[in-house]
Amino acid sequence: MEPVIHFAPYTGWVYPNETVFEWSVLIALYPYLTGLVAGAFTVSSLYQVFGFERLKPVAHLALLTSLCFMVFVPLPLLLHLGHPERAFNSTLTPHWTSAMAMFGYFASFYVALLIVEAWFAYRPFIVQQAQQRTDLLGRFYRLLTLGSNDLSEHAMGYDRKWIFALAVTGIPAAHGLHGYVGFMYGSLKSREWWASDLMPVIFLFSAIISGVALLVVLYVASCKLRKIPIDAACVKGLAYTIWAFIMIAIVMEALAFANLVYKGREGIEMILEYVTGPLLIPYFLLQFAIGMIAPLLWLSYMIWRGTTGKALIAGVTVCACLVLFSVFMMRWNVVIGGQEISKTGKGLLSYHMPFFGKEGALVTIILTLAPIAMLFGLTRLFPPWADDATHAHS
Amino acid sequence: MPKHIFRLLALIAAGLVVAAIAKPLLTDSSFYRYGHYRADSVPEIAAQEPVYQTPSYCQSCHTERHAQWSASNHKTVVCEVCHGAAKGHPQNGKLPIPKDTAKLCTLCHEAMPERPRTQPQIQVAKHAGGQQCNVCHNPHAPKIAAAATKVTGNEAAGKERAAAACAGCHGADGISPNDTWPSLAGQNAAYLVRILAAYKSGDQTDAAMTPLAQALSDGDIQDLAAYYAGLSCKATSGGKVVGDADRGKLLAKNCASCHGETGIGSNPAWPILAGQKPGYLANVLKAFKAGLRKDPMMASVSRGLSENDIADLAAYYAAQSCQSTKQGKAKP
Amino acid sequence: MTKDSKPTLAARRAFLAKLGGAATGAAVGAAALGILPAASARTEAPSAGASFPTKDYDWTKHQWGFGVDANKCIGCLRCVEACKKENDVPGNAHQFRTWVERYVYLEGEDHVRIDSHQDPVNIAASGSEKEYRFANRYKDAKVDKGFFVPKLCNQCTHPACVQVCPVGATYRTKDGVVLVDPTYCIGCRYCVQACPYGARLFNEEKGVADKCTWCYHRITKGLQPACVEVCPVGARVFGDQKDKESPISLFIRNNRVQVLRPESGNAPNVFYVGIDKEVN
């Protein structure tokens, strides 16, 4: 008999309605993308606000990365909606008791902030291009100048103040945006696996490490592509950042898990059966051992030994890739894992990701790569390279 | 303030103004009326048409069925449970009459250990030998009047009692001398017990039988039943046959599931019809049809029979041999 | 305890509501996008006199309640069948507005066996995903205890599903039923996740969340919910809690009723009799 609807296989006792998986891989991708945004923005802020000079080579790249990923953040959500054309309802009549309601406002505010901050950061470049170019692109830059080519010290002073103010506003905004994603899960009492007070914090720190790791990869890759030397000091600065935050991330997640097990409320047997069974590899091995502990140890070793040069760059890049993978696994284990443990506390389900289809692996991969493609395009229009002669801004 | 900052602020302000104007314009006018939702959606949802009607809806046309059903044990099972939702009926056609009652009825009546004991349940494999339920049960009045009881009477005592009370009408050896009264010889004992008990209790009435039966003790009834059941029946095609036995044979197919193909059924609680007096058979059927005799199953099967049908059936059963009862009824 | 906790709970909710208002204000200030003040001015009903939602039915005059007597349920699933037809619920063996669970304790086993329609054995017994029947899988087993438990939306007084809806497409009516506005729902399924009872489903065809409404279109016309109408054994009881002689008021008064997962704080309105510790 052909099943009428696609349902998840299960063991034990689960509610009938649970056998249809409602939040697919796209919903795991969504916090991953916002996390990358928050993390990348953190790097840009470390330079803009806190004056981490060694991060200067990636400061503008971080800003552009943030912007590109933020533009794609709503897409997995929209693709997942039963009625994407009604998505606007959440901004028309936002229901403030819902953790999800502020998304529309928050996201659009944040996108606007990123655009304005990037605009200020690139204004000298835009003005310069607008004055030099006479082609169609020149017209585009002239539009962006808003009709003012004022690069006087007076005007630039204003710009610096704006950039600082926007960066300062952006830090709570980026982290708030991502912390609330954690709250979306942590605030649900229906699932023991999600209902943790530490969830927003866990999401936040894993977000930061993923964003920083992404910048490591993007920076190293861009230098290779542009055939210029990699600034080891910058990479080391990023490595320090990852090292510091990965520790907090590990501790937080371990605490949350310990709390869950120690409190041992209803349904804990099933959670333990789950984490020691189907979740053993994705959770303990992939997310923790390979994705977090291994990079932490490796980074510690390199910092202790004072590794420099190619070894450092290679080491940090590999660690960054592992962290990127680990954070994706974390999102997966939360979003998919939460649904694989039945609300009944008496059964387990298993999610099978389709490859094709609206919510399949292919779409997920495309959505992950799309921001990078956009970034590639944007770097042509707005080169973020600190070493570039055409880039006038300090 | 530098020009570019002023223009940026103007741009942002313009965006906010557009949003501020658009929001109330695009928001549904009934939103927020009673809370954070579209108030108009409540009457929209309330306006949906019910699909399931109620028994009173069915009653307006199916009065007789409704009356039968509402007096039966099945009165808690509303019409649409078996016949489906009545929305659109009768305008859009008939509602189904379930064919596979063995499947339908066992939804409720298949014996399951987790079912409450108060629920009537059957062991499907043992109960009906794969037959459909409506062969023996009328779904609108499912209770069968008789369960086959064990008859433990004394034949000799019965013989004595019969000579005094019954022989005058039903014949010395249980063979009726006329066409109106039934022969009793060889009849199923359980049936005889049931019918005498019904006369005694008043569930069934007859000018002659009621006072006679009321004079009998329960032990007498047992003895009488044992006695008559033990007598040998002789096919006595006495009395005038008015019906067409061949036509009756065709009609009798509808009765065969309970009364057997030739009028000898498997359940000893039901009467043997083979070799019975045709006049008596016809009278009884007419009585069921008129509601003078009360049995839910017989009431519904006799309802569709014409005078001729009844005569034909009576002719057919009267002409059958009752001899095989010897094996069929074997001592209970 | 209960006396104390109720006002506390109410106070907490009132506080949260105020906080929500403050947050709204803050959000408006910060994002400078929302036009909420204009909205809150419109919250009062313009037509107080007219009856709502229909001209024959005033929702302020009723408070519906539902009772389930698991002692009586025979697991015939006519309620499930009726619900699917009455409410156009997707015809499959995995999504239900109401369903029945079977609990069986076998001799010598220390755990309960639970199943419902989505179990392949039951689907095979009914022969179709669109027909519903419990397989007689324990007929030859030694059963210590067994019973059926009908489930449906609890129409909670403090529904978690309504709390999480981002757009206001689901709400609790004044007469105590949680409804989904199918023309406004965006299909995010947050409510499906938030319900601790697994009572919500996502209707793929319509692209919106779907749930039991206690047959709101029937009860506002004076009829019983379809599942109650067809139940042959009276295991489902429905009525108006404002009427002290209604079936549900009598059911609650005459039985020691309980609700599912009281610790969730949702304050469910389906009252159960005859269930045991494993049911939640």
Short mmCIF file of N, CA and C in Angstrom, two decimals, chain A residues 134-224:
data_model
loop_
_atom_site.label_atom_id
_atom_site.label_comp_id
_atom_site.label_asym_id
_atom_site.label_seq_id
_atom_site.Cartn_x
_atom_site.Cartn_y
_atom_site.Cartn_z
N THR A 134 32.27 56.71 -16.38
CA THR A 134 31.26 57.35 -17.21
C THR A 134 30.28 56.33 -17.77
N ASP A 135 30.54 55.05 -17.48
CA ASP A 135 29.68 54.00 -18.03
C ASP A 135 28.42 53.82 -17.19
N LEU A 136 27.71 52.76 -17.50
CA LEU A 136 26.46 52.48 -16.79
C LEU A 136 26.72 52.30 -15.30
N LEU A 137 27.83 51.63 -15.00
CA LEU A 137 28.20 51.41 -13.60
C LEU A 137 28.41 52.73 -12.89
N GLY A 138 28.95 53.69 -13.61
CA GLY A 138 29.14 55.02 -13.05
C GLY A 138 27.82 55.63 -12.62
N ARG A 139 26.82 55.41 -13.45
CA ARG A 139 25.49 55.92 -13.11
C ARG A 139 24.99 55.30 -11.81
N PHE A 140 25.26 53.98 -11.69
CA PHE A 140 24.87 53.25 -10.47
C PHE A 140 25.55 53.85 -9.24
N TYR A 141 26.86 54.11 -9.37
CA TYR A 141 27.57 54.69 -8.23
C TYR A 141 27.06 56.11 -7.94
N ARG A 142 26.75 56.84 -9.01
CA ARG A 142 26.26 58.22 -8.81
C ARG A 142 24.92 58.21 -8.05
N LEU A 143 24.09 57.20 -8.38
CA LEU A 143 22.82 57.05 -7.67
C LEU A 143 23.09 56.82 -6.18
N LEU A 144 24.11 56.00 -5.91
CA LEU A 144 24.41 55.65 -4.52
C LEU A 144 24.99 56.83 -3.74
N THR A 145 25.57 57.79 -4.42
CA THR A 145 26.12 58.94 -3.68
C THR A 145 25.02 59.81 -3.12
N LEU A 146 23.79 59.57 -3.55
CA LEU A 146 22.65 60.41 -3.19
C LEU A 146 22.91 61.86 -3.60
N GLY A 147 23.68 61.99 -4.65
CA GLY A 147 23.91 63.34 -5.19
C GLY A 147 24.86 64.20 -4.39
N SER A 148 25.66 63.58 -3.56
CA SER A 148 26.61 64.39 -2.79
C SER A 148 27.99 63.76 -2.85
N ASN A 149 28.95 64.51 -3.34
CA ASN A 149 30.31 64.01 -3.43
C ASN A 149 31.19 64.57 -2.33
N ASP A 150 30.57 64.99 -1.26
CA ASP A 150 31.26 65.66 -0.16
C ASP A 150 32.15 64.68 0.60
N LEU A 151 33.48 64.78 0.40
CA LEU A 151 34.41 63.94 1.14
C LEU A 151 35.30 64.80 2.04
N SER A 152 34.80 65.96 2.39
CA SER A 152 35.58 66.88 3.22
C SER A 152 35.82 66.25 4.60
N GLU A 153 36.79 66.76 5.31
CA GLU A 153 37.11 66.23 6.63
C GLU A 153 35.90 66.37 7.55
N HIS A 154 35.15 67.43 7.37
CA HIS A 154 33.93 67.64 8.15
C HIS A 154 32.93 66.50 7.91
N ALA A 155 32.71 66.22 6.62
CA ALA A 155 31.77 65.16 6.26
C ALA A 155 32.28 63.81 6.73
N MET A 156 33.57 63.54 6.54
CA MET A 156 34.13 62.25 6.94
C MET A 156 34.04 62.06 8.45
N GLY A 157 34.17 63.14 9.17
CA GLY A 157 34.02 63.06 10.63
C GLY A 157 32.62 62.57 11.00
N TYR A 158 31.64 63.14 10.31
CA TYR A 158 30.26 62.67 10.50
C TYR A 158 30.15 61.17 10.21
N ASP A 159 30.75 60.78 9.07
CA ASP A 159 30.66 59.37 8.64
C ASP A 159 31.23 58.45 9.71
N ARG A 160 32.40 58.84 10.25
CA ARG A 160 33.03 57.98 11.26
C ARG A 160 32.12 57.82 12.47
N LYS A 161 31.49 58.92 12.87
CA LYS A 161 30.58 58.85 14.03
C LYS A 161 29.40 57.92 13.71
N TRP A 162 28.88 58.03 12.50
CA TRP A 162 27.77 57.18 12.09
C TRP A 162 28.19 55.71 12.08
N ILE A 163 29.33 55.44 11.51
CA ILE A 163 29.79 54.05 11.45
C ILE A 163 29.90 53.48 12.86
N PHE A 164 30.49 54.30 13.74
CA PHE A 164 30.65 53.83 15.11
C PHE A 164 29.28 53.56 15.74
N ALA A 165 28.38 54.51 15.58
CA ALA A 165 27.05 54.37 16.18
C ALA A 165 26.33 53.14 15.62
N LEU A 166 26.43 52.97 14.31
CA LEU A 166 25.75 51.82 13.68
C LEU A 166 26.36 50.52 14.14
N ALA A 167 27.68 50.50 14.25
CA ALA A 167 28.34 49.27 14.69
C ALA A 167 27.94 48.95 16.12
N VAL A 168 27.87 50.00 16.96
CA VAL A 168 27.48 49.77 18.35
C VAL A 168 26.03 49.26 18.40
N THR A 169 25.16 49.86 17.61
CA THR A 169 23.76 49.40 17.57
C THR A 169 23.69 47.99 17.00
N GLY A 170 24.55 47.75 16.04
CA GLY A 170 24.50 46.47 15.34
C GLY A 170 24.85 45.28 16.20
N ILE A 171 25.72 45.52 17.20
CA ILE A 171 26.13 44.38 18.05
C ILE A 171 24.92 43.79 18.78
N PRO A 172 24.20 44.60 19.55
CA PRO A 172 23.01 44.00 20.19
C PRO A 172 21.99 43.53 19.16
N ALA A 173 21.90 44.23 18.04
CA ALA A 173 20.91 43.82 17.03
C ALA A 173 21.25 42.45 16.48
N ALA A 174 22.52 42.27 16.09
CA ALA A 174 22.92 40.97 15.52
C ALA A 174 22.76 39.87 16.55
N HIS A 175 23.21 40.17 17.77
CA HIS A 175 23.16 39.12 18.79
C HIS A 175 21.74 38.91 19.29
N GLY A 176 20.99 40.02 19.31
CA GLY A 176 19.59 39.88 19.68
C GLY A 176 18.87 39.02 18.65
N LEU A 177 19.13 39.31 17.40
CA LEU A 177 18.50 38.55 16.32
C LEU A 177 18.78 37.07 16.48
N HIS A 178 20.02 36.77 16.80
CA HIS A 178 20.34 35.36 16.90
C HIS A 178 19.93 34.74 18.22
N GLY A 179 20.07 35.53 19.28
CA GLY A 179 19.64 35.03 20.59
C GLY A 179 18.18 34.69 20.58
N TYR A 180 17.41 35.49 19.87
CA TYR A 180 15.98 35.23 19.84
C TYR A 180 15.67 33.97 19.05
N VAL A 181 16.51 33.65 18.07
CA VAL A 181 16.33 32.37 17.37
C VAL A 181 16.44 31.23 18.36
N GLY A 182 17.40 31.36 19.26
CA GLY A 182 17.54 30.36 20.31
C GLY A 182 16.31 30.34 21.21
N PHE A 183 15.80 31.53 21.49
CA PHE A 183 14.62 31.64 22.34
C PHE A 183 13.41 30.97 21.71
N MET A 184 13.33 31.06 20.37
CA MET A 184 12.23 30.42 19.66
C MET A 184 12.12 28.94 20.01
N TYR A 185 13.26 28.31 20.20
CA TYR A 185 13.25 26.89 20.56
C TYR A 185 13.18 26.73 22.08
N GLY A 186 14.00 27.53 22.76
CA GLY A 186 14.10 27.38 24.21
C GLY A 186 12.80 27.66 24.93
N SER A 187 11.93 28.47 24.33
CA SER A 187 10.71 28.87 25.02
C SER A 187 9.58 27.87 24.84
N LEU A 188 9.77 26.86 24.01
CA LEU A 188 8.69 25.89 23.79
C LEU A 188 8.70 24.84 24.89
N LYS A 189 7.55 24.71 25.57
CA LYS A 189 7.50 23.72 26.64
C LYS A 189 7.12 22.34 26.13
N SER A 190 6.79 22.27 24.85
CA SER A 190 6.30 20.99 24.34
C SER A 190 7.42 19.98 24.12
N ARG A 191 8.66 20.45 24.00
CA ARG A 191 9.76 19.52 23.74
C ARG A 191 10.87 19.71 24.77
N GLU A 192 11.15 18.64 25.49
CA GLU A 192 12.16 18.70 26.53
C GLU A 192 13.53 19.06 25.94
N TRP A 193 13.78 18.59 24.74
CA TRP A 193 15.09 18.79 24.12
C TRP A 193 15.34 20.26 23.81
N TRP A 194 14.28 21.01 23.60
CA TRP A 194 14.41 22.43 23.26
C TRP A 194 14.27 23.33 24.48
N ALA A 195 13.40 22.89 25.40
CA ALA A 195 13.00 23.78 26.49
C ALA A 195 14.14 24.01 27.48
N SER A 196 15.16 24.75 27.04
CA SER A 196 16.27 25.04 27.93
C SER A 196 16.48 26.55 27.98
N ASP A 197 16.73 27.04 29.21
CA ASP A 197 16.96 28.48 29.36
C ASP A 197 18.27 28.89 28.72
N LEU A 198 19.15 27.93 28.55
CA LEU A 198 20.46 28.25 28.00
C LEU A 198 20.46 28.31 26.47
N MET A 199 19.34 27.92 25.89
CA MET A 199 19.27 27.82 24.43
C MET A 199 19.71 29.11 23.72
N PRO A 200 19.21 30.29 24.10
CA PRO A 200 19.63 31.50 23.39
C PRO A 200 21.14 31.72 23.49
N VAL A 201 21.71 31.46 24.67
CA VAL A 201 23.15 31.66 24.87
C VAL A 201 23.95 30.69 24.01
N ILE A 202 23.47 29.45 23.98
CA ILE A 202 24.16 28.45 23.17
C ILE A 202 24.15 28.86 21.70
N PHE A 203 22.98 29.30 21.27
CA PHE A 203 22.87 29.72 19.87
C PHE A 203 23.82 30.89 19.59
N LEU A 204 23.90 31.80 20.54
CA LEU A 204 24.70 33.00 20.34
C LEU A 204 26.17 32.67 20.19
N PHE A 205 26.69 31.86 21.10
CA PHE A 205 28.12 31.60 21.04
C PHE A 205 28.50 30.71 19.86
N SER A 206 27.62 29.77 19.56
CA SER A 206 27.92 28.96 18.38
C SER A 206 27.83 29.84 17.14
N ALA A 207 26.96 30.86 17.19
CA ALA A 207 26.86 31.79 16.06
C ALA A 207 28.17 32.53 15.87
N ILE A 208 28.70 33.04 16.97
CA ILE A 208 29.93 33.83 16.86
C ILE A 208 31.06 32.99 16.28
N ILE A 209 31.23 31.78 16.82
CA ILE A 209 32.35 30.98 16.30
C ILE A 209 32.13 30.63 14.83
N SER A 210 30.88 30.41 14.45
CA SER A 210 30.66 30.04 13.04
C SER A 210 30.96 31.23 12.14
N GLY A 211 30.57 32.44 12.56
CA GLY A 211 30.82 33.62 11.74
C GLY A 211 32.31 33.91 11.60
N VAL A 212 33.01 33.79 12.70
CA VAL A 212 34.45 34.03 12.66
C VAL A 212 35.13 32.98 11.77
N ALA A 213 34.70 31.74 11.95
CA ALA A 213 35.28 30.66 11.15
C ALA A 213 35.01 30.89 9.67
N LEU A 214 33.82 31.37 9.36
CA LEU A 214 33.49 31.64 7.96
C LEU A 214 34.44 32.71 7.40
N LEU A 215 34.73 33.72 8.21
CA LEU A 215 35.62 34.78 7.74
C LEU A 215 37.03 34.26 7.51
N VAL A 216 37.47 33.37 8.38
CA VAL A 216 38.79 32.77 8.18
C VAL A 216 38.84 32.13 6.81
N VAL A 217 37.83 31.30 6.55
CA VAL A 217 37.80 30.58 5.28
C VAL A 217 37.72 31.55 4.11
N LEU A 218 36.81 32.53 4.22
CA LEU A 218 36.63 33.48 3.12
C LEU A 218 37.89 34.31 2.92
N TYR A 219 38.51 34.72 4.00
CA TYR A 219 39.71 35.55 3.88
C TYR A 219 40.84 34.77 3.22
N VAL A 220 41.08 33.57 3.73
CA VAL A 220 42.16 32.75 3.17
C VAL A 220 41.87 32.45 1.70
N ALA A 221 40.62 32.09 1.41
CA ALA A 221 40.26 31.78 0.03
C ALA A 221 40.43 33.00 -0.87
N SER A 222 40.01 34.18 -0.38
CA SER A 222 40.10 35.37 -1.22
C SER A 222 41.56 35.74 -1.50
N CYS A 223 42.41 35.57 -0.49
CA CYS A 223 43.83 35.87 -0.71
C CYS A 223 44.42 34.92 -1.74
N LYS A 224 44.05 33.64 -1.65
CA LYS A 224 44.55 32.66 -2.61
C LYS A 224 44.07 33.04 -4.02
#
